[in-house]
PDB file of C-alpha atoms in Angstrom:
ATOM      1  CA  GLY A   1      20.485   3.550 -14.204  1.00  0.00           C
ATOM      2  CA  VAL A   2      20.326   5.205 -10.813  1.00  0.00           C
ATOM      3  CA  ARG A   3      22.612   4.074  -8.050  1.00  0.00           C
ATOM      4  CA  VAL A   4      20.919   4.059  -4.671  1.00  0.00           C
ATOM      5  CA  SER A   5      22.847   4.337  -1.435  1.00  0.00           C
ATOM      6  CA  HIS A   6      20.565   3.641   1.527  1.00  0.00           C
ATOM      7  CA  ALA A   7      23.162   5.278   3.761  1.00  0.00           C
ATOM      8  CA  ASP A   8      22.796   8.534   1.903  1.00  0.00           C
ATOM      9  CA  ASN A   9      19.073   8.599   1.069  1.00  0.00           C
ATOM     10  CA  THR A  10      16.089   6.417   1.870  1.00  0.00           C
ATOM     11  CA  PHE A  11      13.751   8.004  -0.708  1.00  0.00           C
ATOM     12  CA  LEU A  12      13.854   8.391  -4.475  1.00  0.00           C
ATOM     13  CA  SER A  13      11.747  11.123  -5.965  1.00  0.00           C
ATOM     14  CA  PHE A  14      10.836  11.573  -9.598  1.00  0.00           C
ATOM     15  CA  VAL A  15       8.668  14.077 -11.497  1.00  0.00           C
ATOM     16  CA  CYS A  16       7.341  12.603 -14.786  1.00  0.00           C
ATOM     17  CA  GLN A  17       5.719  14.807 -17.390  1.00  0.00           C
ATOM     18  CA  GLU A  18       3.826  13.973 -20.541  1.00  0.00           C
ATOM     19  CA  MET A  19       3.121  16.822 -22.966  1.00  0.00           C
ATOM     20  CA  ASN A  20       2.572  15.090 -26.331  1.00  0.00           C
ATOM     21  CA  THR A  21      -1.099  14.192 -26.219  1.00  0.00           C
ATOM     22  CA  ALA A  22      -3.296  14.869 -29.284  1.00  0.00           C
ATOM     23  CA  GLU A  23      -5.434  17.164 -27.086  1.00  0.00           C
ATOM     24  CA  HIS A  24      -2.327  19.179 -26.088  1.00  0.00           C
ATOM     25  CA  TYR A  25      -2.914  18.562 -22.387  1.00  0.00           C
ATOM     26  CA  ASN A  26      -0.004  18.781 -19.999  1.00  0.00           C
ATOM     27  CA  THR A  27       0.099  16.333 -17.138  1.00  0.00           C
ATOM     28  CA  SER A  28       2.618  15.387 -14.535  1.00  0.00           C
ATOM     29  CA  ILE A  29       2.983  13.081 -11.554  1.00  0.00           C
ATOM     30  CA  ASN A  30       5.267  13.075  -8.561  1.00  0.00           C
ATOM     31  CA  ILE A  31       6.478   9.585  -7.628  1.00  0.00           C
ATOM     32  CA  THR A  32       8.251   8.920  -4.319  1.00  0.00           C
ATOM     33  CA  ILE A  33       9.810   5.501  -3.624  1.00  0.00           C
ATOM     34  CA  SER A  34      10.751   4.535  -0.055  1.00  0.00           C
ATOM     35  CA  VAL A  35      13.842   2.311  -0.067  1.00  0.00           C
ATOM     36  CA  LEU A  36      13.897  -0.236   2.789  1.00  0.00           C
ATOM     37  CA  ASP A  37      17.259  -1.749   3.583  1.00  0.00           C
ATOM     38  CA  GLY A  38      16.125  -5.154   4.885  1.00  0.00           C
ATOM     39  CA  ASP A  39      19.258  -7.274   4.184  1.00  0.00           C
ATOM     40  CA  ASP A  40      22.113  -4.852   3.535  1.00  0.00           C
ATOM     41  CA  GLN A  41      22.257  -5.875  -0.153  1.00  0.00           C
ATOM     42  CA  TYR A  42      21.892  -3.697  -3.255  1.00  0.00           C
ATOM     43  CA  PRO A  43      18.241  -2.689  -3.791  1.00  0.00           C
ATOM     44  CA  GLN A  44      16.249  -4.641  -6.380  1.00  0.00           C
ATOM     45  CA  PHE A  45      12.931  -3.722  -7.862  1.00  0.00           C
ATOM     46  CA  LEU A  46      10.322  -6.358  -8.681  1.00  0.00           C
ATOM     47  CA  PRO A  47       9.066  -6.559 -12.246  1.00  0.00           C
ATOM     48  CA  CYS A  48       6.061  -4.447 -13.119  1.00  0.00           C
ATOM     49  CA  ILE A  49       2.605  -6.044 -13.021  1.00  0.00           C
ATOM     50  CA  LEU A  50       0.196  -4.441 -15.518  1.00  0.00           C
ATOM     51  CA  PHE A  51      -3.311  -3.454 -14.506  1.00  0.00           C
ATOM     52  CA  TYR A  52      -5.561  -2.642 -17.423  1.00  0.00           C
ATOM     53  CA  LEU A  53      -8.109   0.179 -17.269  1.00  0.00           C
ATOM     54  CA  ASP A  54      -9.238  -0.637 -20.780  1.00  0.00           C
ATOM     55  CA  GLU A  55      -7.629  -1.835 -23.986  1.00  0.00           C
ATOM     56  CA  LYS A  56      -5.975   1.553 -24.653  1.00  0.00           C
ATOM     57  CA  SER A  57      -4.824   2.405 -21.140  1.00  0.00           C
ATOM     58  CA  GLN A  58      -2.461   0.542 -18.888  1.00  0.00           C
ATOM     59  CA  ILE A  59      -1.444   1.115 -15.252  1.00  0.00           C
ATOM     60  CA  CYS A  60       1.664  -0.547 -14.003  1.00  0.00           C
TER      61      CYS A  60
END
């Protein structure tokens, strides 16, 4: 897991890459999460809610 200290950093940044497709495509995405310290407690992330594009693809 990743420990988040709001005093040190208010953003989390990730680069995710997928390179194992059958078509040999390379793709990546940059994800930035803004951390809001609303109650001075440890940050918690809500569970993922799935959104379906079709039966084979899912967006969370």
